[in-house]
């Protein structure tokens, strides 16, 4: 507690500055998520305060970030679409996903997963971050030029022909027979309710708008409607967005002490209000205290949350990676050491509480953290102050904030998208070694992973793209390590050169006793040559000595290859001797009873000299 108040002045200035930087971003991320600006600022308040209070990085400022918002946007859009286009109906499920993500982060911290997050391959992170930038840039083009698909009457009318089918299908799924609890068939449905009422003009129009919004969502959807949008450019909205972008980049050249995003937000909003411009404003931000969303727990059951676990897991992993990367940046700036598992606990608590009050999830935010440190923040108090400042702004200035032009926030997000792209990874593409061959093409494995994640994230699904990227990275890594280790693993034919301690072997026993050397690991990449051993044994040989002094590691593939070889040798009535068996291979062989079922303890020798004594003693007939 004493440490918490050891730098009050610096923490106050750092927290206030970081909170001011966070405000426009929180509003912008809230709007782009689909839940509105209030969800963004609620997330910023609770995550900033509680992640700082319970986290493991003293100077970290947390809140909604571009990667977390991009994934949240996909979750929100898909759940709204499955709930008849109603945000209100979808909200419990949406917040359940966010709550689960927070709980999973708490679990990660509790089981000590924080130290392993750093092993996520860089190409996966790079491809994902660049995809986030692409998604933000493309999807914000439409609001930046003042085009909203749901407000385009001609575009919406195209979907009215699909409305009857959609409404009927949904009603069949949701309508249950009161007598037997089974779904009604289509004829029963049409006769059980007034079909004309079901497809009233209001419902028809709402459904058509939902379908129009879905058609224009995401990168592909935005690109599809872009030609149509260009023909209907709202020049005022475009000028507001462009002016916002110019101020953000231009003001940085004047000074970096005042956040340029805040300057752009204030200046452009003031101009719009002062000149009474006919602009499109962001959705209204409700004043007063955030409301506890008790509807999350209505009908809550394991079955109801199961479909969302994988999505929540992706959010939790992304938030953890994002936060711990920012923690490393903070460590480098402050010459301190963060506590990764404690940081995950704090992030999880912050995201869980934010979800309970309708906020979008977030993570450690690099820019806000850097601003905090440069402004004097040194302890957890700075992050808590940032959250409190945003809370005060919510209570006092929410009516004024509701008048911010939507195009201004779109302009802010475009600069965020540009900044999120991993230019370092993209610049490195030409110089990375081409280490894999696909047909006639030679490619870099890192570039392949990066591009797969980038393309799939941009045009398909962020969640699955990351999963596929991780699997692909793991497979390529295993192949690469396998190739490297196979070169170090020496399993030669039987006519190999004797080791120094084998020169005392009587020459007249060499036909009857075969010596097999294993050097290096016996693993999936080197088992093929070893499995040929039984076939290579001459018919005159009745004893095989397997020398394992240099067998440093054996994996499961190597273990079963060893078992197969020993079985084959046993079938040929060949006596098996082993020398120098190290602890790790011995433990594996004991676990599946190779020792003692196939090779007894008295057939295992500490070194070759003792084994040679047994050979000389027990193969007397041939020894002179």
Coordinates of C-alpha atoms in Angstrom, one line a residue:
X1 CA 0.0 0.0 0.0
X2 CA 2.9 2.4 0.8
X3 CA 4.4 1.7 -2.6
X4 CA 1.1 2.5 -4.2
X5 CA 1.2 6.2 -3.0
X6 CA 5.0 6.6 -3.4
X7 CA 4.7 8.7 -6.6
X8 CA 1.3 10.4 -6.3
X9 CA 2.2 13.5 -8.4
X10 CA 3.8 11.5 -11.3
X11 CA 1.1 8.9 -11.2
X12 CA -1.6 11.5 -11.2
X13 CA -0.2 13.2 -14.3
X14 CA 0.6 10.0 -16.0
X15 CA -2.9 8.5 -15.4
X16 CA -4.7 11.7 -16.4
X17 CA -2.7 11.9 -19.6
X18 CA -3.2 8.2 -20.4
X19 CA -6.9 8.6 -19.7
X20 CA -7.2 11.5 -22.1
X21 CA -5.4 9.5 -24.8
X22 CA -7.7 6.5 -24.1
X23 CA -11.0 8.5 -24.4
X24 CA -11.2 8.9 -28.3
X25 CA -9.9 5.4 -28.8
X26 CA -12.5 3.9 -26.4
X27 CA -15.3 5.7 -28.1
X28 CA -14.0 4.7 -31.6
X29 CA -13.5 1.1 -30.6
X30 CA -17.0 1.0 -29.0
X31 CA -18.6 2.3 -32.2
X32 CA -16.7 -0.1 -34.5
X33 CA -17.5 -3.1 -32.3
X34 CA -21.2 -2.7 -33.0
X35 CA -22.2 -2.2 -29.4
X36 CA -21.9 1.6 -29.4
X37 CA -19.5 4.1 -27.8
X38 CA -20.8 3.4 -24.3
X39 CA -19.5 -0.2 -24.5
X40 CA -16.0 1.2 -25.4
X41 CA -15.9 3.6 -22.6
X42 CA -17.3 1.1 -20.1
X43 CA -14.6 -1.3 -21.1
X44 CA -11.9 1.3 -20.8
X45 CA -13.1 2.3 -17.3
X46 CA -13.3 -1.1 -15.7
X47 CA -10.3 -2.7 -17.4
X48 CA -8.0 0.2 -16.8
X49 CA -8.9 0.3 -13.1
X50 CA -9.0 -3.3 -12.2
X51 CA -6.2 -4.6 -14.4
X52 CA -4.0 -1.9 -12.8
X53 CA -5.2 -2.8 -9.3
X54 CA -4.7 -6.6 -9.6
X55 CA -2.2 -6.8 -12.4
X56 CA 1.6 -7.5 -12.4
X57 CA 2.9 -4.5 -14.4
X58 CA 3.0 -1.3 -12.4
X59 CA 2.9 1.1 -15.3
X60 CA 0.5 -0.7 -17.6
X61 CA -2.6 1.1 -18.9
X62 CA -5.2 -1.3 -20.2
X63 CA -8.4 -0.9 -22.2
X64 CA -10.0 -1.8 -25.5
X65 CA -7.3 -2.3 -28.2
X66 CA -7.5 -2.8 -32.0
X67 CA -6.8 -6.5 -31.9
X68 CA -9.3 -7.2 -29.2
X69 CA -11.9 -5.0 -30.8
X70 CA -11.5 -6.7 -34.2
X71 CA -12.2 -10.1 -32.7
X72 CA -15.0 -8.7 -30.6
X73 CA -16.5 -7.2 -33.7
X74 CA -16.7 -10.6 -35.4
X75 CA -18.2 -12.2 -32.3
X76 CA -20.8 -9.4 -32.0
X77 CA -21.8 -9.4 -35.7
X78 CA -22.2 -13.1 -35.8
X79 CA -24.4 -13.3 -32.6
X80 CA -26.5 -10.3 -33.7
X81 CA -27.1 -12.0 -37.0
X82 CA -28.3 -15.2 -35.3
X83 CA -30.6 -13.2 -33.1
X84 CA -32.8 -11.7 -35.8
X85 CA -30.5 -8.6 -36.1
X86 CA -31.4 -7.5 -32.5
X87 CA -28.6 -6.2 -30.4
X88 CA -30.8 -6.4 -27.3
X89 CA -31.5 -10.1 -27.9
X90 CA -27.9 -10.9 -28.7
X91 CA -26.4 -8.9 -25.8
X92 CA -26.5 -11.7 -23.1
X93 CA -24.7 -14.1 -25.4
X94 CA -22.2 -11.5 -26.4
X95 CA -21.4 -10.5 -22.9
X96 CA -21.2 -14.2 -21.9
X97 CA -18.4 -14.7 -24.4
X98 CA -16.6 -11.6 -23.0
X99 CA -17.1 -12.9 -19.4
X100 CA -15.8 -16.3 -20.3
X101 CA -12.7 -14.8 -21.9
X102 CA -12.0 -12.9 -18.6
X103 CA -12.5 -16.0 -16.6
X104 CA -10.1 -18.0 -18.8
X105 CA -7.5 -15.3 -18.4
X106 CA -7.8 -15.6 -14.6
X107 CA -7.4 -19.4 -15.1
X108 CA -4.3 -18.8 -17.2
X109 CA -2.8 -16.7 -14.5
X110 CA -3.8 -19.2 -11.7
X111 CA -2.1 -22.2 -13.5
X112 CA 1.0 -20.2 -14.4
X113 CA 0.4 -20.0 -18.1
X114 CA 1.9 -16.5 -18.3
X115 CA 5.4 -17.7 -18.8
X116 CA 4.4 -19.8 -21.9
X117 CA 2.5 -17.1 -23.8
X118 CA 5.8 -15.8 -25.1
X119 CA 6.2 -19.0 -27.2
X120 CA 3.5 -17.9 -29.6
X121 CA 5.4 -17.8 -33.0
X122 CA 6.2 -14.3 -34.3
X123 CA 4.8 -15.0 -37.8
X124 CA 1.4 -15.8 -36.3
X125 CA 1.4 -12.6 -34.3
X126 CA 2.7 -10.6 -37.3
X127 CA 0.1 -12.0 -39.7
X128 CA -2.6 -11.4 -37.2
X129 CA -1.7 -7.8 -36.4
X130 CA -1.4 -6.9 -40.0
X131 CA -4.8 -8.5 -40.7
X132 CA -6.2 -6.4 -37.9
X133 CA -4.9 -3.3 -39.6
X134 CA -6.3 -4.4 -42.9
X135 CA -9.7 -5.1 -41.3
X136 CA -9.9 -1.8 -39.6
X137 CA -8.8 0.2 -42.6
X138 CA -11.2 -1.5 -45.1
X139 CA -14.2 -1.5 -42.7
X140 CA -13.8 2.1 -41.8
X141 CA -13.8 3.3 -45.4
X142 CA -17.6 3.1 -45.5
X143 CA -18.3 5.3 -42.4
X144 CA -15.5 7.6 -43.5
X145 CA -17.4 8.4 -46.7
X146 CA -20.7 8.5 -44.9
X147 CA -22.1 5.3 -46.3
X148 CA -24.2 3.0 -44.1
X149 CA -25.6 0.0 -45.9
X150 CA -28.7 -0.2 -43.6
X151 CA -29.6 3.4 -44.6
X152 CA -29.3 2.7 -48.3
X153 CA -33.0 2.1 -49.3
X154 CA -32.2 0.7 -52.7
X155 CA -29.6 -1.7 -51.3
X156 CA -32.0 -2.8 -48.5
X157 CA -34.9 -3.4 -50.9
X158 CA -32.8 -6.0 -52.7
X159 CA -33.1 -8.2 -49.6
X160 CA -36.8 -8.0 -49.1
X161 CA -37.4 -11.0 -51.3
X162 CA -35.4 -13.1 -48.9
X163 CA -37.2 -11.8 -45.8
X164 CA -40.2 -14.1 -45.9
X165 CA -38.0 -17.2 -46.1
X166 CA -35.7 -16.0 -43.3
X167 CA -38.5 -15.0 -40.9
X168 CA -40.4 -18.3 -41.6
X169 CA -37.3 -20.4 -41.0
X170 CA -36.4 -18.6 -37.8
X171 CA -40.0 -18.9 -36.6
X172 CA -40.0 -22.6 -37.3
X173 CA -36.8 -23.0 -35.2
X174 CA -38.1 -20.9 -32.3
X175 CA -41.8 -21.8 -32.3
X176 CA -42.5 -25.0 -30.2
X177 CA -45.7 -27.0 -30.1
X178 CA -47.2 -26.5 -26.7
X179 CA -48.4 -30.1 -26.5
X180 CA -45.4 -32.1 -27.4
X181 CA -42.5 -29.6 -27.4
X182 CA -41.6 -30.3 -31.0
X183 CA -41.0 -27.8 -33.8
X184 CA -43.9 -27.0 -36.0
X185 CA -43.7 -27.9 -39.7
X186 CA -44.1 -25.1 -42.2
X187 CA -47.8 -25.7 -42.8
X188 CA -48.6 -25.9 -39.1
X189 CA -46.7 -22.6 -38.6
X190 CA -48.5 -20.8 -41.4
X191 CA -51.9 -21.7 -40.0
X192 CA -51.0 -21.2 -36.4
X193 CA -50.3 -17.5 -36.5
X194 CA -51.3 -14.6 -38.6
X195 CA -48.7 -14.7 -41.3
X196 CA -49.5 -11.2 -42.5
X197 CA -48.7 -9.8 -39.1
X198 CA -45.5 -11.8 -38.9
X199 CA -44.4 -10.2 -42.1
X200 CA -45.6 -6.7 -41.4
X201 CA -43.8 -3.8 -43.2
X202 CA -41.9 -3.0 -40.0
X203 CA -40.6 -6.5 -39.5
X204 CA -39.9 -6.9 -43.2
X205 CA -37.9 -3.7 -43.3
X206 CA -35.9 -4.6 -40.1
X207 CA -35.1 -8.0 -41.5
X208 CA -34.0 -6.6 -44.8
X209 CA -31.7 -4.1 -43.0
X210 CA -30.2 -7.0 -41.0
X211 CA -29.5 -8.9 -44.2
X212 CA -28.1 -5.8 -45.8
X213 CA -25.8 -5.1 -42.9
X214 CA -24.6 -8.7 -42.9
X215 CA -23.9 -8.6 -46.6
X216 CA -21.7 -5.5 -46.2
X217 CA -19.9 -6.7 -43.0
X218 CA -16.2 -7.6 -42.9
X219 CA -13.5 -7.0 -45.4
X220 CA -15.2 -8.9 -48.2
X221 CA -18.6 -7.3 -47.6
X222 CA -17.1 -3.8 -47.4
X223 CA -15.2 -4.3 -50.7
X224 CA -18.4 -5.6 -52.3
X225 CA -20.4 -2.5 -51.6
X226 CA -17.6 -0.1 -52.0
X227 CA -18.4 0.7 -55.7
X228 CA -22.0 1.5 -54.6
X229 CA -20.8 3.6 -51.7
X230 CA -18.4 5.6 -53.9
X231 CA -21.4 6.7 -56.0
X232 CA -23.1 8.0 -52.9
X233 CA -20.2 9.7 -51.1
X234 CA -21.2 12.1 -48.4
X235 CA -18.6 14.8 -49.0
X236 CA -19.1 16.4 -45.6
X237 CA -18.4 13.1 -43.8
X238 CA -15.3 12.5 -46.0
X239 CA -13.9 15.9 -45.3
X240 CA -14.4 15.4 -41.6
X241 CA -12.6 12.1 -41.7
X242 CA -9.7 13.4 -43.9
X243 CA -9.3 16.5 -41.7
X244 CA -9.2 14.2 -38.6
X245 CA -6.4 12.1 -40.2
X246 CA -4.4 15.2 -41.2
X247 CA -4.6 16.7 -37.7
X248 CA -3.6 13.4 -36.1
X249 CA -0.5 13.1 -38.2
X250 CA 0.2 16.8 -38.5
X251 CA -0.1 17.7 -34.9
X252 CA 2.5 15.0 -34.0
X253 CA 5.1 17.1 -35.9
X254 CA 4.3 20.1 -33.7
X255 CA 4.4 18.3 -30.3
X256 CA 3.9 14.8 -28.9
X257 CA 3.2 16.0 -25.4
X258 CA -0.5 16.5 -26.2
X259 CA -2.3 13.4 -27.7
X260 CA -3.0 14.2 -31.4
X261 CA -6.1 11.9 -31.4
X262 CA -7.6 14.0 -28.6
X263 CA -6.8 17.3 -30.4
X264 CA -8.4 15.9 -33.6
X265 CA -11.5 14.8 -31.7
X266 CA -12.0 18.1 -29.9
X267 CA -11.1 20.3 -32.9
X268 CA -13.3 18.5 -35.4
X269 CA -16.3 18.2 -33.0
X270 CA -16.0 21.9 -32.2
X271 CA -16.0 22.8 -35.9
X272 CA -19.0 20.6 -36.6
X273 CA -21.0 22.1 -33.7
X274 CA -19.9 25.7 -34.3
X275 CA -20.9 25.8 -37.9
X276 CA -24.0 23.7 -37.3
X277 CA -23.0 21.2 -39.9
X278 CA -25.4 18.5 -41.0
X279 CA -23.2 15.6 -40.0
X280 CA -23.9 12.0 -38.7
X281 CA -23.3 11.7 -35.0
X282 CA -22.3 8.6 -33.0
X283 CA -25.0 6.7 -31.1
X284 CA -26.1 8.4 -27.9
X285 CA -24.0 7.6 -24.8
X286 CA -26.3 7.0 -21.8
X287 CA -25.5 9.2 -18.8
X288 CA -25.3 8.0 -15.2
X289 CA -23.8 4.9 -13.7
X290 CA -23.2 1.8 -15.9
X291 CA -25.9 -0.8 -15.3
X292 CA -25.1 -4.3 -14.1
X293 CA -26.2 -6.7 -16.9
X294 CA -28.0 -9.4 -14.9
X295 CA -29.4 -10.9 -18.1
X296 CA -26.1 -12.6 -18.6
X297 CA -27.1 -15.1 -16.0
X298 CA -30.7 -15.6 -17.2
X299 CA -30.9 -19.2 -18.5
X300 CA -27.1 -19.6 -17.8
X301 CA -26.0 -23.2 -18.1
X302 CA -23.0 -25.2 -19.3
X303 CA -24.9 -26.1 -22.5
X304 CA -25.7 -22.5 -23.2
X305 CA -22.0 -21.4 -23.1
X306 CA -20.4 -24.4 -24.8
X307 CA -20.7 -23.0 -28.3
X308 CA -18.8 -19.9 -27.3
X309 CA -15.9 -21.5 -25.4
X310 CA -13.5 -21.6 -28.4
X311 CA -14.2 -18.0 -29.3
X312 CA -13.7 -16.9 -25.7
X313 CA -10.5 -18.9 -25.6
X314 CA -9.2 -17.0 -28.6
X315 CA -10.1 -13.7 -27.0
X316 CA -8.4 -14.7 -23.8
X317 CA -5.2 -15.8 -25.6
X318 CA -5.1 -12.7 -27.7
X319 CA -5.7 -10.4 -24.7
X320 CA -2.9 -12.3 -22.8
X321 CA -0.4 -12.0 -25.7
X322 CA -1.3 -8.3 -26.3
X323 CA -1.0 -7.5 -22.6
X324 CA 2.3 -9.3 -22.0
X325 CA 3.9 -7.8 -25.1
X326 CA 3.0 -4.4 -23.7
X327 CA 4.4 -5.5 -20.3
X328 CA 7.8 -6.2 -22.0
X329 CA 7.8 -2.7 -23.5
X330 CA 7.1 -1.2 -20.1
X331 CA 9.9 -3.3 -18.6
X332 CA 12.4 -2.0 -21.2
X333 CA 11.4 1.6 -20.5
X334 CA 11.3 1.4 -16.7
X335 CA 14.1 -1.2 -16.1
X336 CA 11.7 -3.3 -14.1
X337 CA 10.4 -6.9 -14.3
X338 CA 6.7 -7.6 -14.6
X339 CA 4.9 -10.6 -13.1
X340 CA 3.3 -12.4 -16.1
X341 CA 0.9 -14.6 -14.2
X342 CA -0.3 -11.8 -11.9
X343 CA -0.8 -9.6 -15.0
X344 CA -3.1 -12.3 -16.5
X345 CA -5.1 -12.4 -13.3
X346 CA -5.5 -8.6 -13.4
X347 CA -6.5 -8.6 -17.1
X348 CA -9.0 -11.4 -16.5
X349 CA -10.6 -9.6 -13.5
X350 CA -10.8 -6.4 -15.5
X351 CA -12.4 -8.1 -18.6
X352 CA -14.8 -10.0 -16.4
X353 CA -16.1 -7.0 -14.5
X354 CA -16.3 -5.0 -17.8
X355 CA -18.5 -7.7 -19.3
X356 CA -20.8 -7.6 -16.3
X357 CA -21.4 -3.9 -17.0
X358 CA -21.7 -4.2 -20.8
X359 CA -18.1 -3.2 -21.8
X360 CA -16.1 -4.7 -24.6
X361 CA -12.9 -6.6 -23.7
X362 CA -9.4 -5.1 -23.8
X363 CA -5.8 -5.7 -23.0
X364 CA -2.6 -3.8 -22.1
X365 CA -2.4 -0.9 -24.6
X366 CA 1.2 -0.1 -25.7
X367 CA 0.7 3.6 -26.7
X368 CA -1.3 4.5 -23.5
X369 CA 1.3 2.7 -21.4
X370 CA 4.2 4.5 -23.1
X371 CA 2.4 7.9 -22.6
X372 CA 1.9 7.0 -18.9
X373 CA 5.5 6.2 -18.3
X374 CA 6.8 9.3 -20.2
X375 CA 4.3 11.5 -18.2
X376 CA 5.7 10.3 -14.9
X377 CA 3.6 7.2 -14.0
X378 CA 5.5 4.6 -12.0
X379 CA 2.9 2.6 -9.9
X380 CA -0.4 0.9 -10.3
X381 CA -2.1 4.1 -9.1
X382 CA -1.6 5.7 -12.6
X383 CA -3.7 3.0 -14.3
X384 CA -6.4 3.3 -11.6
X385 CA -6.4 7.1 -12.0
X386 CA -6.9 6.7 -15.8
X387 CA -10.0 4.6 -15.2
X388 CA -11.4 7.1 -12.6
X389 CA -10.9 10.0 -15.1
X390 CA -12.8 8.2 -17.8
X391 CA -15.6 7.4 -15.3
X392 CA -15.9 11.1 -14.4
X393 CA -16.0 12.0 -18.1
X394 CA -18.8 9.5 -18.6
X395 CA -20.8 11.0 -15.8
X396 CA -20.2 14.7 -16.6
X397 CA -19.7 14.9 -20.4
X398 CA -21.7 12.0 -21.9
X399 CA -24.3 14.4 -23.5
X400 CA -21.6 16.4 -25.2
X401 CA -19.7 13.2 -26.2
X402 CA -22.9 12.0 -28.0
X403 CA -22.5 14.8 -30.5
X404 CA -19.1 13.6 -31.8
X405 CA -19.2 13.1 -35.6
X406 CA -19.1 9.4 -36.6
X407 CA -16.7 10.3 -39.4
X408 CA -14.2 11.7 -36.9
X409 CA -14.1 8.4 -35.1
X410 CA -13.7 6.6 -38.4
X411 CA -10.7 8.9 -39.2
X412 CA -9.2 8.0 -35.8
X413 CA -9.7 4.3 -36.4
X414 CA -8.1 4.6 -39.8
X415 CA -4.9 5.9 -38.2
X416 CA -5.1 3.1 -35.6
X417 CA -5.3 0.6 -38.5
X418 CA -2.3 2.1 -40.2
X419 CA -0.4 1.9 -36.9
X420 CA -1.3 -1.7 -36.1
X421 CA 0.1 -3.1 -39.3
X422 CA 3.4 -5.0 -38.6
X423 CA 5.7 -3.2 -41.1
X424 CA 8.8 -4.7 -39.5
X425 CA 7.5 -8.2 -40.4
X426 CA 6.5 -7.2 -43.9
X427 CA 9.9 -5.5 -44.6
X428 CA 11.7 -8.7 -43.6
X429 CA 9.8 -10.9 -46.2
X430 CA 12.4 -10.6 -49.0
X431 CA 15.4 -11.4 -46.7
X432 CA 14.0 -14.4 -44.9
X433 CA 15.5 -17.7 -46.0
X434 CA 13.4 -19.9 -48.3
X435 CA 13.6 -23.2 -46.4
X436 CA 10.6 -25.1 -47.7
X437 CA 9.5 -26.3 -51.1
X438 CA 5.9 -26.6 -52.3
X439 CA 5.9 -28.1 -55.8
X440 CA 8.2 -25.9 -58.0
X441 CA 8.1 -23.0 -55.5
X442 CA 10.6 -22.4 -52.8
X443 CA 9.2 -20.4 -49.8
X444 CA 10.1 -19.2 -46.4
X445 CA 8.2 -21.1 -43.7
X446 CA 7.9 -17.8 -41.7
X447 CA 6.4 -16.0 -44.7
X448 CA 4.0 -18.8 -45.4
X449 CA 2.7 -18.8 -41.9
X450 CA 2.4 -15.0 -41.8
X451 CA 0.5 -14.9 -45.2
X452 CA -1.8 -17.7 -44.3
X453 CA -2.8 -16.0 -41.0
X454 CA -3.0 -12.6 -42.7
X455 CA -5.2 -13.8 -45.6
X456 CA -7.5 -16.1 -43.6
X457 CA -7.9 -13.4 -40.9
X458 CA -8.8 -10.7 -43.4
X459 CA -11.3 -12.6 -45.5
X460 CA -12.5 -15.5 -43.4
X461 CA -12.4 -15.8 -39.6
X462 CA -9.9 -14.3 -37.1
X463 CA -10.5 -17.1 -34.6
X464 CA -9.9 -20.0 -37.0
X465 CA -7.0 -18.2 -38.8
X466 CA -5.0 -18.0 -35.6
X467 CA -5.7 -21.7 -34.8
X468 CA -4.6 -22.7 -38.3
X469 CA -1.6 -20.5 -38.0
X470 CA -0.5 -22.1 -34.7
X471 CA -1.0 -25.6 -36.1
X472 CA 0.9 -24.8 -39.3
X473 CA 3.7 -23.2 -37.3
X474 CA 3.9 -26.2 -35.0
X475 CA 4.1 -28.7 -37.9
X476 CA 6.7 -26.7 -39.8
X477 CA 8.7 -26.3 -36.6
X478 CA 8.6 -30.0 -35.9
X479 CA 9.8 -30.7 -39.5
X480 CA 12.6 -28.2 -39.2
X481 CA 13.8 -29.5 -35.8
X482 CA 13.4 -33.0 -37.1
X483 CA 15.6 -32.3 -40.1
X484 CA 18.2 -30.6 -37.9
X485 CA 18.2 -33.4 -35.3
X486 CA 18.2 -36.1 -37.9
X487 CA 21.6 -34.8 -39.1
X488 CA 22.9 -35.1 -35.6
X489 CA 21.3 -38.5 -35.1
X490 CA 23.8 -41.1 -36.5
X491 CA 22.3 -44.5 -37.2
X492 CA 24.6 -46.2 -39.7
X493 CA 24.5 -49.5 -41.5
X494 CA 26.1 -52.5 -39.7
X495 CA 29.5 -52.1 -41.3
X496 CA 30.1 -49.0 -39.2
X497 CA 33.5 -48.0 -37.8
X498 CA 34.2 -49.6 -34.3
X499 CA 34.4 -47.4 -31.3
X500 CA 37.7 -47.2 -29.4
X501 CA 36.7 -49.7 -26.7
X502 CA 35.7 -52.3 -29.3
X503 CA 39.2 -53.1 -30.6
X504 CA 39.5 -55.8 -27.9
X505 CA 36.7 -57.7 -29.4
X506 CA 38.0 -61.2 -30.5
X507 CA 38.0 -61.4 -34.3
X508 CA 36.5 -64.9 -34.3
X509 CA 33.4 -63.6 -32.5
X510 CA 32.7 -60.7 -34.9
X511 CA 30.5 -62.9 -37.2
X512 CA 28.4 -64.1 -34.3
X513 CA 28.1 -60.8 -32.4
X514 CA 26.8 -57.7 -34.2
X515 CA 27.4 -54.3 -32.6
X516 CA 24.9 -51.5 -33.4
X517 CA 25.7 -47.9 -32.5
X518 CA 23.0 -45.2 -31.8
X519 CA 24.4 -41.7 -31.7
X520 CA 22.1 -38.8 -30.9
X521 CA 18.3 -38.8 -30.4
X522 CA 16.1 -41.6 -31.6
X523 CA 12.9 -39.8 -32.6
X524 CA 10.3 -39.6 -35.3
X525 CA 12.8 -38.2 -37.8
X526 CA 15.4 -40.9 -37.4
X527 CA 13.4 -44.1 -36.8
X528 CA 13.2 -45.3 -40.4
X529 CA 16.8 -46.3 -40.7
X530 CA 16.9 -47.9 -37.2
X531 CA 13.8 -50.1 -38.0
X532 CA 15.9 -51.8 -40.7
X533 CA 18.2 -53.3 -38.1
X534 CA 16.5 -56.7 -37.8
X535 CA 16.6 -57.2 -41.6
X536 CA 20.3 -56.4 -41.7
X537 CA 21.5 -59.0 -39.2
X538 CA 23.5 -61.8 -40.9
X539 CA 22.1 -65.3 -40.5
X540 CA 25.3 -66.3 -38.8
X541 CA 24.8 -63.8 -36.0
X542 CA 23.0 -64.8 -32.8
X543 CA 23.8 -61.9 -30.5
X544 CA 23.2 -58.1 -31.0
X545 CA 24.8 -55.5 -28.8
X546 CA 22.9 -52.2 -29.0
X547 CA 25.2 -49.4 -27.8
X548 CA 23.1 -46.6 -26.2
X549 CA 25.8 -44.5 -24.4
X550 CA 25.2 -41.7 -26.9
X551 CA 21.4 -42.0 -27.3
X552 CA 20.6 -38.7 -25.6
X553 CA 16.9 -38.6 -26.1
X554 CA 14.1 -41.0 -27.2
X555 CA 10.5 -39.8 -28.1
X556 CA 7.4 -41.9 -28.4
X557 CA 8.1 -42.7 -32.1
X558 CA 11.6 -43.8 -31.2
X559 CA 10.3 -45.9 -28.3
X560 CA 7.9 -47.9 -30.5
X561 CA 10.5 -48.2 -33.2
X562 CA 12.8 -49.7 -30.6
X563 CA 10.0 -52.1 -29.4
X564 CA 9.4 -53.2 -33.0
X565 CA 13.1 -53.9 -33.7
X566 CA 13.4 -55.9 -30.4
X567 CA 10.3 -58.0 -31.2
X568 CA 11.8 -58.8 -34.6
X569 CA 15.1 -59.8 -33.1
X570 CA 13.3 -62.0 -30.6
X571 CA 11.4 -63.8 -33.3
X572 CA 14.8 -64.6 -34.9
X573 CA 16.0 -66.1 -31.6
X574 CA 18.7 -63.4 -31.4
X575 CA 20.1 -62.6 -28.0
X576 CA 19.9 -58.9 -27.2
X577 CA 22.4 -57.0 -25.1
X578 CA 22.4 -53.2 -24.3
X579 CA 25.1 -51.0 -23.0
X580 CA 25.2 -47.5 -21.4
X581 CA 21.4 -47.0 -21.3
X582 CA 20.7 -43.4 -20.1
X583 CA 18.0 -42.4 -17.6
X584 CA 15.5 -40.9 -20.1
X585 CA 15.4 -43.9 -22.6
X586 CA 15.4 -46.4 -19.7
X587 CA 12.4 -44.7 -18.1
X588 CA 10.4 -44.9 -21.3
X589 CA 11.4 -48.5 -22.0
X590 CA 10.4 -49.5 -18.4
X591 CA 7.0 -47.7 -18.8
X592 CA 5.9 -50.0 -21.6
X593 CA 7.8 -53.1 -20.3
X594 CA 10.5 -53.3 -22.9
X595 CA 12.5 -53.7 -19.8
X596 CA 12.2 -56.4 -18.5
X597 CA 9.9 -58.3 -21.0
X598 CA 12.1 -58.0 -24.1
X599 CA 15.4 -57.1 -22.5
X600 CA 16.0 -58.3 -18.9
X601 CA 18.0 -56.3 -16.4
X602 CA 20.9 -58.8 -16.6
X603 CA 21.1 -58.1 -20.4
X604 CA 21.8 -54.4 -19.7
X605 CA 25.4 -53.3 -19.0
X606 CA 26.8 -50.1 -17.7
X607 CA 29.6 -50.1 -20.3
X608 CA 30.9 -52.1 -23.1
X609 CA 33.8 -53.6 -21.1
X610 CA 31.5 -55.5 -18.8
X611 CA 29.4 -56.6 -21.7
X612 CA 32.5 -57.9 -23.5
X613 CA 33.4 -59.9 -20.4
X614 CA 29.9 -61.6 -20.6
X615 CA 30.4 -62.3 -24.3
X616 CA 33.8 -63.9 -23.8
X617 CA 32.5 -66.0 -21.0
X618 CA 29.2 -67.1 -22.5
X619 CA 30.2 -67.6 -26.1
X620 CA 33.0 -70.0 -25.1
X621 CA 32.6 -72.4 -28.0
X622 CA 34.0 -69.8 -30.5
X623 CA 36.5 -68.2 -28.2
X624 CA 40.1 -69.3 -28.2

